[in-house]
PDB file of C-alpha atoms and ligand atoms in Angstrom:
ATOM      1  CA  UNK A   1     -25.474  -1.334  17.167  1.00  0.00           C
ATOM      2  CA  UNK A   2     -23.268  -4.050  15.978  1.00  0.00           C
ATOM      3  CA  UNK A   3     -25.345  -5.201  12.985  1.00  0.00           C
ATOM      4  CA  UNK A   4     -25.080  -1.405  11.678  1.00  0.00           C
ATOM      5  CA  UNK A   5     -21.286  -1.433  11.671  1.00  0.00           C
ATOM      6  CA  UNK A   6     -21.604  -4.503  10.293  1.00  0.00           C
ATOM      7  CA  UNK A   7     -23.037  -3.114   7.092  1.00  0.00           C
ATOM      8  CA  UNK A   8     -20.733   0.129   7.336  1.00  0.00           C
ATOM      9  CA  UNK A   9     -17.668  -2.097   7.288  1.00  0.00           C
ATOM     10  CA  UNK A  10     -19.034  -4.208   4.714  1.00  0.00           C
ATOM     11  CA  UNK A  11     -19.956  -0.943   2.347  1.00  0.00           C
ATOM     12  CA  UNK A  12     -16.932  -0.152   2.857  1.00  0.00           C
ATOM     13  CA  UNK A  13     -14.571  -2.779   1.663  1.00  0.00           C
ATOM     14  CA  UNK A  14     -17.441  -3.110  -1.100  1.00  0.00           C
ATOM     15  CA  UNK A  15     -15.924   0.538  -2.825  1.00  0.00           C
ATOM     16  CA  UNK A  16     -12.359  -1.351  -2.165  1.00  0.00           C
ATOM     17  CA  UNK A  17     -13.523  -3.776  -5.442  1.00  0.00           C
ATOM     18  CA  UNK A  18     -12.896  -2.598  -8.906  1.00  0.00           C
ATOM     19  CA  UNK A  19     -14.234  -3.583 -11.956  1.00  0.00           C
ATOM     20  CA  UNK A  20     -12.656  -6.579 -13.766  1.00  0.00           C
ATOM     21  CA  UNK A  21     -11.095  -8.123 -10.491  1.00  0.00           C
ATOM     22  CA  UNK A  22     -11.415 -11.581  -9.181  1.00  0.00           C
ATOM     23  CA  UNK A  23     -12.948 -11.113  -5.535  1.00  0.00           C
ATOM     24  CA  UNK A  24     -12.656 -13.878  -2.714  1.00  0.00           C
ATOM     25  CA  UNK A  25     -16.471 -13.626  -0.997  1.00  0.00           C
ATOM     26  CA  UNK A  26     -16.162 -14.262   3.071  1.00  0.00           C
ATOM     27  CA  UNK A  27     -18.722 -15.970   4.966  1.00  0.00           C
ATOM     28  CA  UNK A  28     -21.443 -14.772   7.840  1.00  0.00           C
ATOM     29  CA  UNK A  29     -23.437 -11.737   8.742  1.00  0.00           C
ATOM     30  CA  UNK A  30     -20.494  -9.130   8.074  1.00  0.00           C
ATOM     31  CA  UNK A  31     -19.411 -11.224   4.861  1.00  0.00           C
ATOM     32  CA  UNK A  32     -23.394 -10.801   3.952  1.00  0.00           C
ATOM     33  CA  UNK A  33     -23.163  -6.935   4.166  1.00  0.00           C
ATOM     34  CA  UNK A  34     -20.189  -6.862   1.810  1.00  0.00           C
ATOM     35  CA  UNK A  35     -21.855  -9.060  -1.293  1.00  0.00           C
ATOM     36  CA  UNK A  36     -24.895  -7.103  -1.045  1.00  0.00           C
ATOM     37  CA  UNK A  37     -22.990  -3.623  -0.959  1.00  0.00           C
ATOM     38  CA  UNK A  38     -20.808  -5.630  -3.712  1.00  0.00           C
ATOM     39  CA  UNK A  39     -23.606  -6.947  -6.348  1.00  0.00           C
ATOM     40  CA  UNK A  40     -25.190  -3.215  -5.907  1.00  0.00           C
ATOM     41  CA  UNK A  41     -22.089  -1.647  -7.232  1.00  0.00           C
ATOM     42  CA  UNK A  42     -23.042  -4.067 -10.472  1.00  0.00           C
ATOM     43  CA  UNK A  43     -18.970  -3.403 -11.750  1.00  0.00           C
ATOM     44  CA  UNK A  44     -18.193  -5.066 -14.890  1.00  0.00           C
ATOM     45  CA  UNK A  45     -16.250  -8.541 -15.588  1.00  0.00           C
ATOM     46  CA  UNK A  46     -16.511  -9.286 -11.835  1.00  0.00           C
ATOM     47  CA  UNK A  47     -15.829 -12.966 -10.822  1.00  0.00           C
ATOM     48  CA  UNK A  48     -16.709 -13.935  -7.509  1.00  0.00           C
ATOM     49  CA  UNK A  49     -15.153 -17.325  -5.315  1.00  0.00           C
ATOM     50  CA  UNK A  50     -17.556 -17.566  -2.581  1.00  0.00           C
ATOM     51  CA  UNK A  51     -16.072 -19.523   0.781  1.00  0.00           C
ATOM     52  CA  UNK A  52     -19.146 -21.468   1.261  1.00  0.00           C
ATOM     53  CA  UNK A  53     -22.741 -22.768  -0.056  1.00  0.00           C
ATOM     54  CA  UNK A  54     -24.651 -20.182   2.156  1.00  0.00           C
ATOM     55  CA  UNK A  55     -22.378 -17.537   0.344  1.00  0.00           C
ATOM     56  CA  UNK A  56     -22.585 -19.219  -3.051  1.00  0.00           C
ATOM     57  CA  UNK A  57     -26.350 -18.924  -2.668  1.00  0.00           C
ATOM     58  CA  UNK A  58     -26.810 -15.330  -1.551  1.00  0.00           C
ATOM     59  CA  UNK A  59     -24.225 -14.156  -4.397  1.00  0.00           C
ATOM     60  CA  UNK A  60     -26.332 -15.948  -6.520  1.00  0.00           C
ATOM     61  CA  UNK A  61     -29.438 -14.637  -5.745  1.00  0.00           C
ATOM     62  CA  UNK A  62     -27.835 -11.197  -6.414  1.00  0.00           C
ATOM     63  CA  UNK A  63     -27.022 -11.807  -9.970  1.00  0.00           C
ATOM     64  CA  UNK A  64     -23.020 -12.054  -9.310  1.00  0.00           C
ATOM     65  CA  UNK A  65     -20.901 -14.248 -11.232  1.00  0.00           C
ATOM     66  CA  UNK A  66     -19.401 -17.201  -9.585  1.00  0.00           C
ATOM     67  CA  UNK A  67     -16.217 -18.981 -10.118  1.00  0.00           C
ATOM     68  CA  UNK A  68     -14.236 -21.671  -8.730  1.00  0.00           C
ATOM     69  CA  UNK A  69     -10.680 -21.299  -7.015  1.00  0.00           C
ATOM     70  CA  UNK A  70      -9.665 -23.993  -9.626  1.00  0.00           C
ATOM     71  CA  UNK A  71     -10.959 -21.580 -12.299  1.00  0.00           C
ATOM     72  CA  UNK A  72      -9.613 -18.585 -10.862  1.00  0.00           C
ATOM     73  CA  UNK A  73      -6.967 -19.724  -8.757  1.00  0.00           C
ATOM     74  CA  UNK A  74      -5.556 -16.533  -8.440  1.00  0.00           C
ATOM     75  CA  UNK A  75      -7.844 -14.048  -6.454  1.00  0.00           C
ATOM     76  CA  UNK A  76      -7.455 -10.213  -6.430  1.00  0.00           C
ATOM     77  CA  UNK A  77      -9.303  -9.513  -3.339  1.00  0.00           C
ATOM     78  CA  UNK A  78     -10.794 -11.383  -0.866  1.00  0.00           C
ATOM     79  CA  UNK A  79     -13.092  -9.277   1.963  1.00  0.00           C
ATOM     80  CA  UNK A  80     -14.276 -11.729   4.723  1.00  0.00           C
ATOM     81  CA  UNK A  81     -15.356 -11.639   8.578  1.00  0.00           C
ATOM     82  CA  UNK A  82     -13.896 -12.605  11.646  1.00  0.00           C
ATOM     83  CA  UNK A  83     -14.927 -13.501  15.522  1.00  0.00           C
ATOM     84  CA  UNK A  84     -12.003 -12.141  16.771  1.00  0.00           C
ATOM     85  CA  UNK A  85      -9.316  -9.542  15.553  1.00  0.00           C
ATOM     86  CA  UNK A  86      -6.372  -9.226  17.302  1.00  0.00           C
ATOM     87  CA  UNK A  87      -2.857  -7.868  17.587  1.00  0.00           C
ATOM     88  CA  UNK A  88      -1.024  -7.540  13.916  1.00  0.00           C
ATOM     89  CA  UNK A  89      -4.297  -8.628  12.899  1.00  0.00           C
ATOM     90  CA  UNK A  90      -3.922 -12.458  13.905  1.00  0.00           C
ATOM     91  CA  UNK A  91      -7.722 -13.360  14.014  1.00  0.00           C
ATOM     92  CA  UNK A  92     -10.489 -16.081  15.136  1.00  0.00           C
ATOM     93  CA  UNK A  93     -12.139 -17.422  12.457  1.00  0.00           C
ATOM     94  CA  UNK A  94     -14.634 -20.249  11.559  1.00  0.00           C
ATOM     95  CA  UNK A  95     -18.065 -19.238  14.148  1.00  0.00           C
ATOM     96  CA  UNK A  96     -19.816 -19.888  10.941  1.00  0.00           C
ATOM     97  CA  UNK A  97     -18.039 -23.190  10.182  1.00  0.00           C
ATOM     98  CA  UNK A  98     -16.399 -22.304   7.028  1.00  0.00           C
ATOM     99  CA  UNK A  99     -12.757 -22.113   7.797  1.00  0.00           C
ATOM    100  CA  UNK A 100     -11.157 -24.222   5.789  1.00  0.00           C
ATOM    101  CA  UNK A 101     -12.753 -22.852   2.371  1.00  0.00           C
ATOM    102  CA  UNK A 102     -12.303 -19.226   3.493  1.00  0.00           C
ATOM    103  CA  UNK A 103      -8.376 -20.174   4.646  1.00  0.00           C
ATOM    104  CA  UNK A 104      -8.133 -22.220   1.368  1.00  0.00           C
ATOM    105  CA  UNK A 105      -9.521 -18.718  -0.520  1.00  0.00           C
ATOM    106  CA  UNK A 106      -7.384 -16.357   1.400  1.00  0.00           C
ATOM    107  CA  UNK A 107      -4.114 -17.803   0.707  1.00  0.00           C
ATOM    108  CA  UNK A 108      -4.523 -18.048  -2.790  1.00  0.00           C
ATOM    109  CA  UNK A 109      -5.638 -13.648  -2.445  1.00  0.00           C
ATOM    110  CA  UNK A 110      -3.440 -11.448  -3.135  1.00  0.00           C
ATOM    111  CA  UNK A 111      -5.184  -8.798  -1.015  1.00  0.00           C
ATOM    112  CA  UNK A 112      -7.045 -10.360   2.135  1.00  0.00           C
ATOM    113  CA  UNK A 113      -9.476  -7.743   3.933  1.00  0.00           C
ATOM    114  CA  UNK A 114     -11.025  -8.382   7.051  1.00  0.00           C
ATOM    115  CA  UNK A 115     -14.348  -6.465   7.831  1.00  0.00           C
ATOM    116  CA  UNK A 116     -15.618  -6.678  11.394  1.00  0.00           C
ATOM    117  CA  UNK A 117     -17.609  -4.852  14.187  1.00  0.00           C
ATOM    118  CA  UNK A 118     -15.563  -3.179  16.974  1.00  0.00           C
ATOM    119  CA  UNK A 119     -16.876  -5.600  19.676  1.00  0.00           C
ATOM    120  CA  UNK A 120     -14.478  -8.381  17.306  1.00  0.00           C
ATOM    121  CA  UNK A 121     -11.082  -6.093  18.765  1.00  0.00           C
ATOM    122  CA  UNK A 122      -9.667  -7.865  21.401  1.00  0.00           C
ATOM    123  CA  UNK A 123      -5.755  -7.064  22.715  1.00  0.00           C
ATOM    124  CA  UNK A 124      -5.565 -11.269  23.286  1.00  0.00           C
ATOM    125  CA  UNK A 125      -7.048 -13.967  20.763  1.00  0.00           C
ATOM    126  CA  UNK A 126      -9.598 -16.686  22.634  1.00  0.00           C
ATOM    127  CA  UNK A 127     -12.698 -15.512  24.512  1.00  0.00           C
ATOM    128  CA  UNK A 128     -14.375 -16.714  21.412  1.00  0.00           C
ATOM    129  CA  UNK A 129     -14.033 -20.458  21.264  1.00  0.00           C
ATOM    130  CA  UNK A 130     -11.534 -21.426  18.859  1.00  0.00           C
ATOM    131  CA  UNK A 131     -12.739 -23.446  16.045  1.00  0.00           C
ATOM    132  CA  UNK A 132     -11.187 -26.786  15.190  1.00  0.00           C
ATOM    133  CA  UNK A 133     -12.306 -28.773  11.597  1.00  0.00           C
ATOM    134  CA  UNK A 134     -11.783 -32.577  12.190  1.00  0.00           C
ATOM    135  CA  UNK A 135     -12.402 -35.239   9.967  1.00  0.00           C
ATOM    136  CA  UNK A 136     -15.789 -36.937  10.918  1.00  0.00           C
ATOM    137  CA  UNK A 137     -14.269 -40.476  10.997  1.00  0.00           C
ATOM    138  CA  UNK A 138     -12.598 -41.381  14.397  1.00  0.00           C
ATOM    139  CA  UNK A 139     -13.284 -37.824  15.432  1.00  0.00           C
ATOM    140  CA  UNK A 140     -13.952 -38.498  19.048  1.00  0.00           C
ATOM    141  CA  UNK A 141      -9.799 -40.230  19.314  1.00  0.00           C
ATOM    142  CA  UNK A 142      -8.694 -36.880  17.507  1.00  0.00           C
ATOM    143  CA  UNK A 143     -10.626 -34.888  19.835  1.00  0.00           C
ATOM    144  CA  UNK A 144      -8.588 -36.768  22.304  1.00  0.00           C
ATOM    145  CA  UNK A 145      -5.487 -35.448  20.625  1.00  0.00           C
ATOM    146  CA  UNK A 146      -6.834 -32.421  21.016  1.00  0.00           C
ATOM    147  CA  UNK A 147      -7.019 -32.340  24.437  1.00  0.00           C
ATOM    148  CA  UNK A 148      -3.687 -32.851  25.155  1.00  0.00           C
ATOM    149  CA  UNK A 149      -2.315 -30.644  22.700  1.00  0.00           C
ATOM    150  CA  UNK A 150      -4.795 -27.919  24.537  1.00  0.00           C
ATOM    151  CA  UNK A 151      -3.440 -29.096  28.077  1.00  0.00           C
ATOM    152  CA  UNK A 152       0.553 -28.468  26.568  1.00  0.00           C
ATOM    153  CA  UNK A 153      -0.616 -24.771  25.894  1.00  0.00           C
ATOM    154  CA  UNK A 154      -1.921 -24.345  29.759  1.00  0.00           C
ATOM    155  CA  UNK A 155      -5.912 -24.746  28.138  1.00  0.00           C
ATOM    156  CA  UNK A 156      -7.448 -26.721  30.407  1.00  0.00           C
ATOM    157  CA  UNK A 157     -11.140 -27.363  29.128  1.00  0.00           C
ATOM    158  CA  UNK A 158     -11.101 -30.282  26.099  1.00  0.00           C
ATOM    159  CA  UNK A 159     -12.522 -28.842  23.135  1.00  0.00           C
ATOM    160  CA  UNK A 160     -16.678 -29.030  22.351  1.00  0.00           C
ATOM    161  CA  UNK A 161     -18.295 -31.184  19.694  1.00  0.00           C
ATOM    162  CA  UNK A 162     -20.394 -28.271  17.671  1.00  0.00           C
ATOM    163  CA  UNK A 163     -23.955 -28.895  17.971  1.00  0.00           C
ATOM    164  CA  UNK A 164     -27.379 -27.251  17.019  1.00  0.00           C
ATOM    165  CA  UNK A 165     -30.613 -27.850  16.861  1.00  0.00           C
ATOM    166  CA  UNK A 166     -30.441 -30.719  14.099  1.00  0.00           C
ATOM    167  CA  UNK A 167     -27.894 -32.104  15.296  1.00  0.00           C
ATOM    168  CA  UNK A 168     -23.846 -32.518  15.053  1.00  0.00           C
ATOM    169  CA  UNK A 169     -22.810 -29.445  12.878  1.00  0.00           C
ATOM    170  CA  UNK A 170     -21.249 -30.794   9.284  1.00  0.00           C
ATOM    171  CA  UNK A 171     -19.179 -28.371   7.133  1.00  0.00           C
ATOM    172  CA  UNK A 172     -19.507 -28.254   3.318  1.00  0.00           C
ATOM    173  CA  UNK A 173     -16.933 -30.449   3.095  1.00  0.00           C
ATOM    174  CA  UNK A 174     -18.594 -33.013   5.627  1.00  0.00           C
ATOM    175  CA  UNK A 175     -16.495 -32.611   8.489  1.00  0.00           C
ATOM    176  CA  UNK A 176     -17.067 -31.859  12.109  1.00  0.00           C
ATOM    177  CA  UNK A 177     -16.082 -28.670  14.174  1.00  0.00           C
ATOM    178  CA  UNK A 178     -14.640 -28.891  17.634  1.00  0.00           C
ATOM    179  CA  UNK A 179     -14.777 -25.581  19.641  1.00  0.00           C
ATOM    180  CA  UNK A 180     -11.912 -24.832  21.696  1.00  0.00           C
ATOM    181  CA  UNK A 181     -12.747 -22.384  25.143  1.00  0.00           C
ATOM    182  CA  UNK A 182      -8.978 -20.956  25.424  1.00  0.00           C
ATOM    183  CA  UNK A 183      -9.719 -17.982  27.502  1.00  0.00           C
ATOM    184  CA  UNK A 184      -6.652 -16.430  26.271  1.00  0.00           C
ATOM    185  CA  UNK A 185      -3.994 -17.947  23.696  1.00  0.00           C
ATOM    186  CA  UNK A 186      -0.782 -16.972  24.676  1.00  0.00           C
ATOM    187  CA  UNK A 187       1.240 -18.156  22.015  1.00  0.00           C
ATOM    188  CA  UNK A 188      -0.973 -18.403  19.019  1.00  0.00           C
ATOM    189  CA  UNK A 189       1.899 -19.658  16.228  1.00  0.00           C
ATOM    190  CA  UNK A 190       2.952 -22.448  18.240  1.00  0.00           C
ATOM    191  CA  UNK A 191      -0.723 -23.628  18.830  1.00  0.00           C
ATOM    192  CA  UNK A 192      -1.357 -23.059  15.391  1.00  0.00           C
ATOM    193  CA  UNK A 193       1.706 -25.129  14.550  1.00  0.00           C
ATOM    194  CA  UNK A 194       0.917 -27.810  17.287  1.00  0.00           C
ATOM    195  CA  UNK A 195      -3.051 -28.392  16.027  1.00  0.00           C
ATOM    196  CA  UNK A 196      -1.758 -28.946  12.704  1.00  0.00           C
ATOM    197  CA  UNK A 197       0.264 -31.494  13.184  1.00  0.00           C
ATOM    198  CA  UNK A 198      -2.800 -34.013  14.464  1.00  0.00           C
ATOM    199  CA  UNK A 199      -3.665 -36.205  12.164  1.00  0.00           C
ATOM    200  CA  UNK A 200      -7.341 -35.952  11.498  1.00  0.00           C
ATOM    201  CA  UNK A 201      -7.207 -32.224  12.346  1.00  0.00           C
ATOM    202  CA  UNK A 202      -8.117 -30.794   8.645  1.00  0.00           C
ATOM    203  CA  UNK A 203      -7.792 -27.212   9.884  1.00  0.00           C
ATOM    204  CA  UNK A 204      -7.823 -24.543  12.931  1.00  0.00           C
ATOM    205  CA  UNK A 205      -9.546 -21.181  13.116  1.00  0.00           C
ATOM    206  CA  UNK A 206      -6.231 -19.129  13.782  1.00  0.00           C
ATOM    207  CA  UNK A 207      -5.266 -16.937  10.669  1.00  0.00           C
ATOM    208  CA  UNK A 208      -2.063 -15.667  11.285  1.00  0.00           C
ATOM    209  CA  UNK A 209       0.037 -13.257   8.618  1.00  0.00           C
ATOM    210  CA  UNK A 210      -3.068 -13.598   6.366  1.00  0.00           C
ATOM    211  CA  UNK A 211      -5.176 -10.056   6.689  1.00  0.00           C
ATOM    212  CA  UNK A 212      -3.607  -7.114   5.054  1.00  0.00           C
ATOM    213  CA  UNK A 213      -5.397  -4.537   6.838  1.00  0.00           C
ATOM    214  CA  UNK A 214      -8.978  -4.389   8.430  1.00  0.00           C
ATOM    215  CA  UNK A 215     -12.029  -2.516   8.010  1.00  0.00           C
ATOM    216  CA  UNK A 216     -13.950  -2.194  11.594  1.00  0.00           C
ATOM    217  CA  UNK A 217     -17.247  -0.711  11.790  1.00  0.00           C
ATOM    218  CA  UNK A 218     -17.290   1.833  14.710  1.00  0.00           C
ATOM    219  CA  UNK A 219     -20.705   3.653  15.877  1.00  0.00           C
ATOM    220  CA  UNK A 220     -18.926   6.906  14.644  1.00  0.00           C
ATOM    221  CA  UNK A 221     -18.001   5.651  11.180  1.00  0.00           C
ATOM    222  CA  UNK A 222     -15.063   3.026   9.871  1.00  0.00           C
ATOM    223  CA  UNK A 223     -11.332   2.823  11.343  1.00  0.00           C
ATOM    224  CA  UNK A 224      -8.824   0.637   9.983  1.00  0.00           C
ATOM    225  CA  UNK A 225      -6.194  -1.112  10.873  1.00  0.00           C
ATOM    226  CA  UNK A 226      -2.916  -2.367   9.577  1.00  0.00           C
ATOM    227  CA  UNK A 227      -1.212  -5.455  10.953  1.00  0.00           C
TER     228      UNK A 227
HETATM  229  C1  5RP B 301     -17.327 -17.943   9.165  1.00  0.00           C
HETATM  230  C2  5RP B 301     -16.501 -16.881   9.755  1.00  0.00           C
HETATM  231  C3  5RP B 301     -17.132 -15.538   9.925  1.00  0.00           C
HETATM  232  O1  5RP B 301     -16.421 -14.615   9.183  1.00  0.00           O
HETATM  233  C4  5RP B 301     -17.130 -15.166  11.375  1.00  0.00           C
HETATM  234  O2  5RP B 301     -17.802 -16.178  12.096  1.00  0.00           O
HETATM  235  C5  5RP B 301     -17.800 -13.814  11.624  1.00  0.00           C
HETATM  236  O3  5RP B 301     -19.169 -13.903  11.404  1.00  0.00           O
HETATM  237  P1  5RP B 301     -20.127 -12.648  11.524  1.00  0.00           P
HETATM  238  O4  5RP B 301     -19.723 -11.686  10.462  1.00  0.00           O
HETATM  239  O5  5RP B 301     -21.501 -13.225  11.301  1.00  0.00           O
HETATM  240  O6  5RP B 301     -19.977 -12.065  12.916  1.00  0.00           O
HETATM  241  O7  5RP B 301     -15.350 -17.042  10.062  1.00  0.00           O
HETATM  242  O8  5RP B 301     -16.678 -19.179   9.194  1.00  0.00           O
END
């Protein structure tokens, strides 16, 4: 069952941390596992960045210690989900809307892990809809942008304003999220490149050369994987 390799994965990157370190905190359900394998460890002179408020809240609650990436701007380890995992490790991220602080995070890491459930392998990036962060104002004429950039790279469908039940989804940092139904990306550094280049585009859900290896929860224990 996914949710148990979930915590497997997330137990253990947890015995990855050692005491002292600065540790990067991921967002989502896998991310979840890890702080609460991570805070039950209770290691010494631990300082935690968390990627989001949901994060920042459940560390919290578990009595770690929280920093700042302008505190600790240089982060040991940071152990954080994914939607999709593919070749070398090039992944999907941002189903939980916090992209940009967890992209922020992992480039200032000087060890990125990814933990994941094996359903999250693919051999091609894009069944899972590609997340876009836009600024909020004038989003609809960047979404437009969007579009076209999609079109250039054969993806047909325009990306999807993310919406749930209260409404237009809002990351921390206020912006939107447009989801982008690729089917398959076929060359995921040049639409990487291409996305980032709109203006009003604050960041994409590829991370590419960022993961240093990968802890996947199987039903017969962990694997992992090196880029
Ligand atoms: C949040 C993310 C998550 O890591 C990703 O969505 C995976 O989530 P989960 O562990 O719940 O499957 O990128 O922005």
């Amino acid at each position: 069952m996914s949710d148990q390799q979930k915590k497997i994965a997330g137990e253990a990157a947890a015995l990855r941390v050692e005491a002292g370190m600065v540790v990067g905190l991921g967002t989502g359900s896998t991310a979840a596992w890890f702080v609460k394998a991570l805070a039950a460890r209770g290691l010494d002179g631990l300082r935690c960045v968390p990627t989001s408020e949901a994060t920042a809240d459940l560390a919290r609650e578990l009595g770690l210690t929280l920093s700042t990436l302008d505190d600790t701007p240089r982060i040991d380890l940071t152990v954080d989900g994914a939607d999709e995992v593919g070749p070398g490790l090039a992944l999907i991220k941002g189903g939980g809307a916090a992209l940009l602080r967890e992209k922020l995070v992992w480039e200032a890491s000087e060890r990125c892990l990814v933990i994941a459930d094996a359903a999250k392998v693919v051999k091609v990036l894009g069944q899972f809809p590609l997340p876009i962060e836009v600024v909020a104002f004038g989003h609809k004429t960047t979404a437009n942008r969007i579009a076209d950039v999609l079109l250039d790279h054969d993806i047909q469908m325009p990306a999807r304003l993310r919406q749930a039940d209260r409404g237009v989804v809002r990351t921390d940092g206020g912006n939107v999220i447009y989801d982008a139904r690729c089917d398959a990306i076929h060359d995921v550094v040049r639409l990487a490149d291409d996305l980032k280049l709109i203006t009003g585009v604050v960041e994409h859900g590829l991370f590419l050369d960022l993961a240093d290896e990968a802890i996947i929860g199987t039903d017969s224990g962990v694997e992992l994987l090196l880029p």
